[in-house]
Amino acid sequence: TDTERRIARIWADVLGVEEVGAEDNFFLLGGDSILSMQVVSRLRRDGLHLATRDLFTHQTVAELATVVRTAPQREDDGPVTGDVPLTPIQEWFLTTPRAAHHHFNQSMLLELDADPDPSALRAALDALLDHHDALRMRFTHDDASGWHQFNPPPARTDDVLLRYDLTGRTAEDADAALAKAADDLHGGFDLAQGPLLRAALFTREADRPALLLLVAHHLVVDAVSWRVLRDDLASAYRQAARGDEITLGERGTSFLEWAQRLAAHVAEGGLDHELPYWEDVVSLASDLPGEPAESGDAETAAVTVELDEQDTEALLRAAPAAYRTRVNDVLLAALALALARWSGHERIRLDLEGHGREDVLEGVDLSRTVGWFTTVHPVALHVPEPEDLGPDRDWRALVKSIRRQLRAVPGNGLGFGALRTFGPPEVRERLAAGAHGRLVFNYLGQWDARPEAAEDGLVRTELGSFGQDHDPRDGGSHPVEVVGAAQHGRLAFTWHHRPALHDTATVRRAAEEFAEALRHLARHARGQR
């Protein structure tokens, strides 16, 4: 059917595969919860409507086509304005001591297909600021009442797009100018004045493609937001370059509405049933060897481990089918084993970051909403026989055990931060004690999805983040942060840590044992023990 063809085309783009059949399963093709939101977002822009949860219950193209409906055109109330409650992750960030709250960004460097039309690019960026309310957010602080967040109406500003002509320079000079401009952009945000999204266009010699650097403060974006912004920027630019009026489709649930409804849900007792679980987890000691330390100023180092294309393909495609589970469960099985070996304990405690766009409130659709929705929650995992890291270990049993323990986490962890932020004072106090583990894990998903194809396209290649995203004096949220993603066909994980607390050689050993466990899981999933 036509609907099946449209779904299959979007799946192929998002999953980075050549062809998708009617009976293919989204998750067995390597789909995950973040990619599922990208599918929903693109379908919505095509006028087709479904909830993210529909992809989990209808996992093939044919099944999904039966529940997709033509979205009734909602009346657009226009841009959202007014005061916005701080969400749990925003409140945590703003109330944590930092060297520079204004310098905590995310970025994306794009290689462009050709030198773009600057006026069309400027119009496309203005359209993003108009359509996505969070990008216009402002933050102010006073000693009496703390931090406030508010949404002003759209207003054209002259400093959203900066232009740099690097022609006539040596490659070395051009690269140095690019790096300096990026660092100036990163360090230049004013939380009270905005805008908190800025771009820089670099034109270079004819044989070197133009580059576009997008930088946004983390308070207004997250990893899912960048996927939405990437697609919307390309779409808006195509429309502007053709001289069309720019339209980015319906607005979903606004960041303002989400923040208000989440606070109300907690106030009405909607998450009270989760309290016993969270109180039990925070009572557990975090047991990585090392000295206690506050987040904040500290010298950091990084160790990166990478898997080859064959093992990456096995973990993203074969493992979900072999173990009947999600990619995240497989990654956490390997991580839990490595941490149990490091700590010397079978029961380990760590913090998990999640995308936070959970289906907990009726009528909420966050698949196309830009903002910082990340959740951080503690989890305790039991790992039997951590001394066994050999190929003959029962890897299926390990994954099954970790999967079962992760499914016991209520609501994918959303409630922990919500109760800590919006709950009554005694609840906030109980959850604050021991709320922070010593290690946090954040899997950002797959970044090999193809941008939407079009002849008058804007983006040729994504080059990842660029420049000094964070003030170098800030030591990060946890003593150890493990951040990973799949890009260019390879899974890679970086272990950020503080050498004053955890010796780099020790961290490297744990990271390499994590990678070794992943390779065993990949081979086991392929049936090549």
PDB file of N, CA and C in Angstrom, residues 106-181:
ATOM      1  N   GLN A 106      26.068  21.934  23.049  1.00  0.00           N
ATOM      2  CA  GLN A 106      26.177  20.841  22.098  1.00  0.00           C
ATOM      3  C   GLN A 106      26.337  21.477  20.719  1.00  0.00           C
ATOM      4  N   SER A 107      26.997  20.766  19.816  1.00  0.00           N
ATOM      5  CA  SER A 107      27.259  21.359  18.505  1.00  0.00           C
ATOM      6  C   SER A 107      27.219  20.302  17.419  1.00  0.00           C
ATOM      7  N   MET A 108      27.111  20.776  16.187  1.00  0.00           N
ATOM      8  CA  MET A 108      27.117  19.879  15.032  1.00  0.00           C
ATOM      9  C   MET A 108      27.774  20.617  13.866  1.00  0.00           C
ATOM     10  N   LEU A 109      28.832  20.019  13.329  1.00  0.00           N
ATOM     11  CA  LEU A 109      29.512  20.586  12.169  1.00  0.00           C
ATOM     12  C   LEU A 109      29.046  19.834  10.925  1.00  0.00           C
ATOM     13  N   LEU A 110      28.566  20.576   9.937  1.00  0.00           N
ATOM     14  CA  LEU A 110      28.000  19.985   8.724  1.00  0.00           C
ATOM     15  C   LEU A 110      28.824  20.401   7.513  1.00  0.00           C
ATOM     16  N   GLU A 111      29.171  19.427   6.678  1.00  0.00           N
ATOM     17  CA  GLU A 111      29.786  19.717   5.381  1.00  0.00           C
ATOM     18  C   GLU A 111      28.650  19.870   4.386  1.00  0.00           C
ATOM     19  N   LEU A 112      28.626  20.991   3.664  1.00  0.00           N
ATOM     20  CA  LEU A 112      27.485  21.302   2.803  1.00  0.00           C
ATOM     21  C   LEU A 112      27.716  20.816   1.376  1.00  0.00           C
ATOM     22  N   ASP A 113      26.611  20.608   0.678  1.00  0.00           N
ATOM     23  CA  ASP A 113      26.668  20.104  -0.695  1.00  0.00           C
ATOM     24  C   ASP A 113      27.321  21.109  -1.639  1.00  0.00           C
ATOM     25  N   ALA A 114      27.020  22.379  -1.416  1.00  0.00           N
ATOM     26  CA  ALA A 114      27.573  23.443  -2.252  1.00  0.00           C
ATOM     27  C   ALA A 114      27.518  24.712  -1.410  1.00  0.00           C
ATOM     28  N   ASP A 115      28.145  25.790  -1.917  1.00  0.00           N
ATOM     29  CA  ASP A 115      28.028  27.045  -1.173  1.00  0.00           C
ATOM     30  C   ASP A 115      26.555  27.441  -1.138  1.00  0.00           C
ATOM     31  N   PRO A 116      25.974  27.581   0.049  1.00  0.00           N
ATOM     32  CA  PRO A 116      24.533  27.825   0.122  1.00  0.00           C
ATOM     33  C   PRO A 116      24.180  29.285  -0.144  1.00  0.00           C
ATOM     34  N   ASP A 117      22.918  29.516  -0.405  1.00  0.00           N
ATOM     35  CA  ASP A 117      22.381  30.870  -0.514  1.00  0.00           C
ATOM     36  C   ASP A 117      22.261  31.413   0.912  1.00  0.00           C
ATOM     37  N   PRO A 118      23.074  32.419   1.302  1.00  0.00           N
ATOM     38  CA  PRO A 118      23.070  32.876   2.693  1.00  0.00           C
ATOM     39  C   PRO A 118      21.709  33.385   3.166  1.00  0.00           C
ATOM     40  N   SER A 119      20.956  34.047   2.273  1.00  0.00           N
ATOM     41  CA  SER A 119      19.657  34.573   2.716  1.00  0.00           C
ATOM     42  C   SER A 119      18.670  33.433   2.958  1.00  0.00           C
ATOM     43  N   ALA A 120      18.738  32.373   2.134  1.00  0.00           N
ATOM     44  CA  ALA A 120      17.863  31.212   2.361  1.00  0.00           C
ATOM     45  C   ALA A 120      18.261  30.493   3.646  1.00  0.00           C
ATOM     46  N   LEU A 121      19.570  30.418   3.898  1.00  0.00           N
ATOM     47  CA  LEU A 121      20.040  29.769   5.129  1.00  0.00           C
ATOM     48  C   LEU A 121      19.598  30.564   6.353  1.00  0.00           C
ATOM     49  N   ARG A 122      19.703  31.886   6.242  1.00  0.00           N
ATOM     50  CA  ARG A 122      19.271  32.744   7.353  1.00  0.00           C
ATOM     51  C   ARG A 122      17.766  32.575   7.607  1.00  0.00           C
ATOM     52  N   ALA A 123      16.984  32.529   6.527  1.00  0.00           N
ATOM     53  CA  ALA A 123      15.533  32.339   6.660  1.00  0.00           C
ATOM     54  C   ALA A 123      15.219  30.990   7.305  1.00  0.00           C
ATOM     55  N   ALA A 124      15.995  29.958   6.946  1.00  0.00           N
ATOM     56  CA  ALA A 124      15.775  28.625   7.521  1.00  0.00           C
ATOM     57  C   ALA A 124      16.058  28.628   9.019  1.00  0.00           C
ATOM     58  N   LEU A 125      17.140  29.303   9.434  1.00  0.00           N
ATOM     59  CA  LEU A 125      17.467  29.378  10.867  1.00  0.00           C
ATOM     60  C   LEU A 125      16.401  30.158  11.630  1.00  0.00           C
ATOM     61  N   ASP A 126      15.915  31.253  11.032  1.00  0.00           N
ATOM     62  CA  ASP A 126      14.825  32.009  11.674  1.00  0.00           C
ATOM     63  C   ASP A 126      13.582  31.137  11.836  1.00  0.00           C
ATOM     64  N   ALA A 127      13.315  30.293  10.826  1.00  0.00           N
ATOM     65  CA  ALA A 127      12.144  29.403  10.903  1.00  0.00           C
ATOM     66  C   ALA A 127      12.297  28.406  12.050  1.00  0.00           C
ATOM     67  N   LEU A 128      13.523  27.907  12.273  1.00  0.00           N
ATOM     68  CA  LEU A 128      13.750  26.999  13.406  1.00  0.00           C
ATOM     69  C   LEU A 128      13.447  27.700  14.723  1.00  0.00           C
ATOM     70  N   LEU A 129      13.901  28.952  14.865  1.00  0.00           N
ATOM     71  CA  LEU A 129      13.673  29.695  16.112  1.00  0.00           C
ATOM     72  C   LEU A 129      12.192  30.005  16.313  1.00  0.00           C
ATOM     73  N   ASP A 130      11.476  30.241  15.212  1.00  0.00           N
ATOM     74  CA  ASP A 130      10.032  30.490  15.311  1.00  0.00           C
ATOM     75  C   ASP A 130       9.280  29.226  15.706  1.00  0.00           C
ATOM     76  N   HIS A 131       9.643  28.105  15.080  1.00  0.00           N
ATOM     77  CA  HIS A 131       8.856  26.873  15.222  1.00  0.00           C
ATOM     78  C   HIS A 131       9.148  26.151  16.532  1.00  0.00           C
ATOM     79  N   HIS A 132      10.416  26.147  16.940  1.00  0.00           N
ATOM     80  CA  HIS A 132      10.819  25.377  18.130  1.00  0.00           C
ATOM     81  C   HIS A 132      11.015  26.335  19.307  1.00  0.00           C
ATOM     82  N   ASP A 133      10.013  26.367  20.170  1.00  0.00           N
ATOM     83  CA  ASP A 133       9.960  27.367  21.237  1.00  0.00           C
ATOM     84  C   ASP A 133      11.172  27.333  22.161  1.00  0.00           C
ATOM     85  N   ALA A 134      11.686  26.130  22.449  1.00  0.00           N
ATOM     86  CA  ALA A 134      12.793  26.026  23.409  1.00  0.00           C
ATOM     87  C   ALA A 134      14.020  26.811  22.951  1.00  0.00           C
ATOM     88  N   LEU A 135      14.207  26.946  21.637  1.00  0.00           N
ATOM     89  CA  LEU A 135      15.392  27.645  21.135  1.00  0.00           C
ATOM     90  C   LEU A 135      15.367  29.131  21.479  1.00  0.00           C
ATOM     91  N   ARG A 136      14.188  29.661  21.815  1.00  0.00           N
ATOM     92  CA  ARG A 136      14.084  31.079  22.187  1.00  0.00           C
ATOM     93  C   ARG A 136      14.142  31.282  23.707  1.00  0.00           C
ATOM     94  N   MET A 137      14.357  30.213  24.471  1.00  0.00           N
ATOM     95  CA  MET A 137      14.316  30.301  25.921  1.00  0.00           C
ATOM     96  C   MET A 137      15.380  31.262  26.454  1.00  0.00           C
ATOM     97  N   ARG A 138      15.035  31.930  27.567  1.00  0.00           N
ATOM     98  CA  ARG A 138      15.971  32.798  28.282  1.00  0.00           C
ATOM     99  C   ARG A 138      15.991  32.366  29.745  1.00  0.00           C
ATOM    100  N   PHE A 139      17.139  32.570  30.408  1.00  0.00           N
ATOM    101  CA  PHE A 139      17.298  32.154  31.804  1.00  0.00           C
ATOM    102  C   PHE A 139      17.878  33.309  32.607  1.00  0.00           C
ATOM    103  N   THR A 140      17.203  33.643  33.704  1.00  0.00           N
ATOM    104  CA  THR A 140      17.689  34.714  34.574  1.00  0.00           C
ATOM    105  C   THR A 140      17.807  34.187  35.996  1.00  0.00           C
ATOM    106  N   HIS A 141      18.621  34.863  36.803  1.00  0.00           N
ATOM    107  CA  HIS A 141      18.855  34.424  38.179  1.00  0.00           C
ATOM    108  C   HIS A 141      18.815  35.625  39.110  1.00  0.00           C
ATOM    109  N   ASP A 142      18.120  35.455  40.239  1.00  0.00           N
ATOM    110  CA  ASP A 142      18.266  36.443  41.311  1.00  0.00           C
ATOM    111  C   ASP A 142      18.425  35.709  42.643  1.00  0.00           C
ATOM    112  N   ASP A 143      19.102  36.354  43.581  1.00  0.00           N
ATOM    113  CA  ASP A 143      19.467  35.688  44.834  1.00  0.00           C
ATOM    114  C   ASP A 143      18.251  35.288  45.656  1.00  0.00           C
ATOM    115  N   ALA A 144      17.163  36.036  45.525  1.00  0.00           N
ATOM    116  CA  ALA A 144      15.987  35.756  46.365  1.00  0.00           C
ATOM    117  C   ALA A 144      15.234  34.515  45.907  1.00  0.00           C
ATOM    118  N   SER A 145      15.049  34.370  44.594  1.00  0.00           N
ATOM    119  CA  SER A 145      14.185  33.274  44.128  1.00  0.00           C
ATOM    120  C   SER A 145      14.872  32.299  43.181  1.00  0.00           C
ATOM    121  N   GLY A 146      16.170  32.456  42.942  1.00  0.00           N
ATOM    122  CA  GLY A 146      16.893  31.481  42.133  1.00  0.00           C
ATOM    123  C   GLY A 146      16.732  31.700  40.637  1.00  0.00           C
ATOM    124  N   TRP A 147      16.735  30.592  39.898  1.00  0.00           N
ATOM    125  CA  TRP A 147      16.710  30.638  38.439  1.00  0.00           C
ATOM    126  C   TRP A 147      15.279  30.657  37.898  1.00  0.00           C
ATOM    127  N   HIS A 148      15.092  31.402  36.798  1.00  0.00           N
ATOM    128  CA  HIS A 148      13.799  31.452  36.103  1.00  0.00           C
ATOM    129  C   HIS A 148      14.036  31.203  34.619  1.00  0.00           C
ATOM    130  N   GLN A 149      13.027  30.595  33.990  1.00  0.00           N
ATOM    131  CA  GLN A 149      13.075  30.306  32.554  1.00  0.00           C
ATOM    132  C   GLN A 149      11.832  30.925  31.917  1.00  0.00           C
ATOM    133  N   PHE A 150      12.013  31.636  30.808  1.00  0.00           N
ATOM    134  CA  PHE A 150      10.837  32.191  30.128  1.00  0.00           C
ATOM    135  C   PHE A 150      11.054  32.196  28.624  1.00  0.00           C
ATOM    136  N   ASN A 151       9.915  32.211  27.914  1.00  0.00           N
ATOM    137  CA  ASN A 151       9.896  32.137  26.454  1.00  0.00           C
ATOM    138  C   ASN A 151       9.440  33.476  25.879  1.00  0.00           C
ATOM    139  N   PRO A 152      10.320  34.282  25.305  1.00  0.00           N
ATOM    140  CA  PRO A 152       9.860  35.504  24.641  1.00  0.00           C
ATOM    141  C   PRO A 152       9.264  35.167  23.276  1.00  0.00           C
ATOM    142  N   PRO A 153       8.498  36.080  22.695  1.00  0.00           N
ATOM    143  CA  PRO A 153       7.990  35.834  21.337  1.00  0.00           C
ATOM    144  C   PRO A 153       9.142  35.880  20.331  1.00  0.00           C
ATOM    145  N   PRO A 154       8.942  35.299  19.134  1.00  0.00           N
ATOM    146  CA  PRO A 154      10.005  35.343  18.118  1.00  0.00           C
ATOM    147  C   PRO A 154      10.376  36.780  17.773  1.00  0.00           C
ATOM    148  N   ALA A 155      11.662  37.027  17.606  1.00  0.00           N
ATOM    149  CA  ALA A 155      12.130  38.353  17.192  1.00  0.00           C
ATOM    150  C   ALA A 155      13.401  38.153  16.387  1.00  0.00           C
ATOM    151  N   ARG A 156      13.466  38.779  15.247  1.00  0.00           N
ATOM    152  CA  ARG A 156      14.643  38.620  14.382  1.00  0.00           C
ATOM    153  C   ARG A 156      15.857  39.270  15.045  1.00  0.00           C
ATOM    154  N   THR A 157      16.946  38.527  15.135  1.00  0.00           N
ATOM    155  CA  THR A 157      18.189  39.085  15.665  1.00  0.00           C
ATOM    156  C   THR A 157      19.276  38.914  14.616  1.00  0.00           C
ATOM    157  N   ASP A 158      20.281  39.763  14.681  1.00  0.00           N
ATOM    158  CA  ASP A 158      21.293  39.775  13.623  1.00  0.00           C
ATOM    159  C   ASP A 158      22.425  38.788  13.854  1.00  0.00           C
ATOM    160  N   ASP A 159      22.485  38.184  15.038  1.00  0.00           N
ATOM    161  CA  ASP A 159      23.668  37.372  15.335  1.00  0.00           C
ATOM    162  C   ASP A 159      23.385  35.876  15.351  1.00  0.00           C
ATOM    163  N   VAL A 160      22.292  35.440  14.694  1.00  0.00           N
ATOM    164  CA  VAL A 160      22.026  34.000  14.623  1.00  0.00           C
ATOM    165  C   VAL A 160      23.002  33.335  13.655  1.00  0.00           C
ATOM    166  N   LEU A 161      23.303  33.993  12.533  1.00  0.00           N
ATOM    167  CA  LEU A 161      24.217  33.427  11.529  1.00  0.00           C
ATOM    168  C   LEU A 161      25.420  34.349  11.345  1.00  0.00           C
ATOM    169  N   LEU A 162      26.601  33.824  11.651  1.00  0.00           N
ATOM    170  CA  LEU A 162      27.854  34.535  11.397  1.00  0.00           C
ATOM    171  C   LEU A 162      28.482  33.946  10.134  1.00  0.00           C
ATOM    172  N   ARG A 163      29.178  34.793   9.365  1.00  0.00           N
ATOM    173  CA  ARG A 163      29.769  34.312   8.109  1.00  0.00           C
ATOM    174  C   ARG A 163      31.269  34.566   8.107  1.00  0.00           C
ATOM    175  N   TYR A 164      32.021  33.560   7.677  1.00  0.00           N
ATOM    176  CA  TYR A 164      33.480  33.649   7.620  1.00  0.00           C
ATOM    177  C   TYR A 164      33.947  33.216   6.233  1.00  0.00           C
ATOM    178  N   ASP A 165      34.708  34.067   5.587  1.00  0.00           N
ATOM    179  CA  ASP A 165      35.279  33.745   4.275  1.00  0.00           C
ATOM    180  C   ASP A 165      36.727  33.288   4.485  1.00  0.00           C
ATOM    181  N   LEU A 166      36.979  32.004   4.258  1.00  0.00           N
ATOM    182  CA  LEU A 166      38.319  31.452   4.484  1.00  0.00           C
ATOM    183  C   LEU A 166      39.077  31.244   3.173  1.00  0.00           C
ATOM    184  N   THR A 167      38.544  31.780   2.069  1.00  0.00           N
ATOM    185  CA  THR A 167      39.243  31.620   0.782  1.00  0.00           C
ATOM    186  C   THR A 167      40.538  32.440   0.809  1.00  0.00           C
ATOM    187  N   GLY A 168      41.513  31.962   0.043  1.00  0.00           N
ATOM    188  CA  GLY A 168      42.785  32.681  -0.032  1.00  0.00           C
ATOM    189  C   GLY A 168      43.733  32.366   1.106  1.00  0.00           C
ATOM    190  N   ARG A 169      43.310  31.540   2.045  1.00  0.00           N
ATOM    191  CA  ARG A 169      44.193  31.171   3.162  1.00  0.00           C
ATOM    192  C   ARG A 169      44.786  29.788   2.916  1.00  0.00           C
ATOM    193  N   THR A 170      45.920  29.537   3.522  1.00  0.00           N
ATOM    194  CA  THR A 170      46.445  28.172   3.474  1.00  0.00           C
ATOM    195  C   THR A 170      45.494  27.269   4.256  1.00  0.00           C
ATOM    196  N   ALA A 171      45.563  25.975   3.976  1.00  0.00           N
ATOM    197  CA  ALA A 171      44.693  25.025   4.691  1.00  0.00           C
ATOM    198  C   ALA A 171      44.925  25.124   6.194  1.00  0.00           C
ATOM    199  N   GLU A 172      46.196  25.303   6.585  1.00  0.00           N
ATOM    200  CA  GLU A 172      46.529  25.383   8.013  1.00  0.00           C
ATOM    201  C   GLU A 172      45.912  26.632   8.640  1.00  0.00           C
ATOM    202  N   ASP A 173      46.031  27.772   7.950  1.00  0.00           N
ATOM    203  CA  ASP A 173      45.450  29.029   8.443  1.00  0.00           C
ATOM    204  C   ASP A 173      43.933  28.932   8.532  1.00  0.00           C
ATOM    205  N   ALA A 174      43.338  28.344   7.485  1.00  0.00           N
ATOM    206  CA  ALA A 174      41.874  28.218   7.457  1.00  0.00           C
ATOM    207  C   ALA A 174      41.387  27.355   8.615  1.00  0.00           C
ATOM    208  N   ASP A 175      42.089  26.250   8.880  1.00  0.00           N
ATOM    209  CA  ASP A 175      41.686  25.367   9.982  1.00  0.00           C
ATOM    210  C   ASP A 175      41.822  26.070  11.331  1.00  0.00           C
ATOM    211  N   ALA A 176      42.881  26.875  11.487  1.00  0.00           N
ATOM    212  CA  ALA A 176      43.074  27.610  12.743  1.00  0.00           C
ATOM    213  C   ALA A 176      41.969  28.650  12.932  1.00  0.00           C
ATOM    214  N   ALA A 177      41.601  29.341  11.843  1.00  0.00           N
ATOM    215  CA  ALA A 177      40.529  30.341  11.926  1.00  0.00           C
ATOM    216  C   ALA A 177      39.193  29.681  12.251  1.00  0.00           C
ATOM    217  N   LEU A 178      38.965  28.502  11.662  1.00  0.00           N
ATOM    218  CA  LEU A 178      37.743  27.739  11.944  1.00  0.00           C
ATOM    219  C   LEU A 178      37.674  27.368  13.425  1.00  0.00           C
ATOM    220  N   ALA A 179      38.786  26.868  13.971  1.00  0.00           N
ATOM    221  CA  ALA A 179      38.811  26.460  15.380  1.00  0.00           C
ATOM    222  C   ALA A 179      38.580  27.652  16.301  1.00  0.00           C
ATOM    223  N   LYS A 180      39.211  28.802  15.988  1.00  0.00           N
ATOM    224  CA  LYS A 180      39.041  29.984  16.842  1.00  0.00           C
ATOM    225  C   LYS A 180      37.600  30.491  16.792  1.00  0.00           C
ATOM    226  N   ALA A 181      37.022  30.537  15.593  1.00  0.00           N
ATOM    227  CA  ALA A 181      35.633  30.998  15.461  1.00  0.00           C
ATOM    228  C   ALA A 181      34.684  30.087  16.236  1.00  0.00           C
TER     229      ALA A 181
END
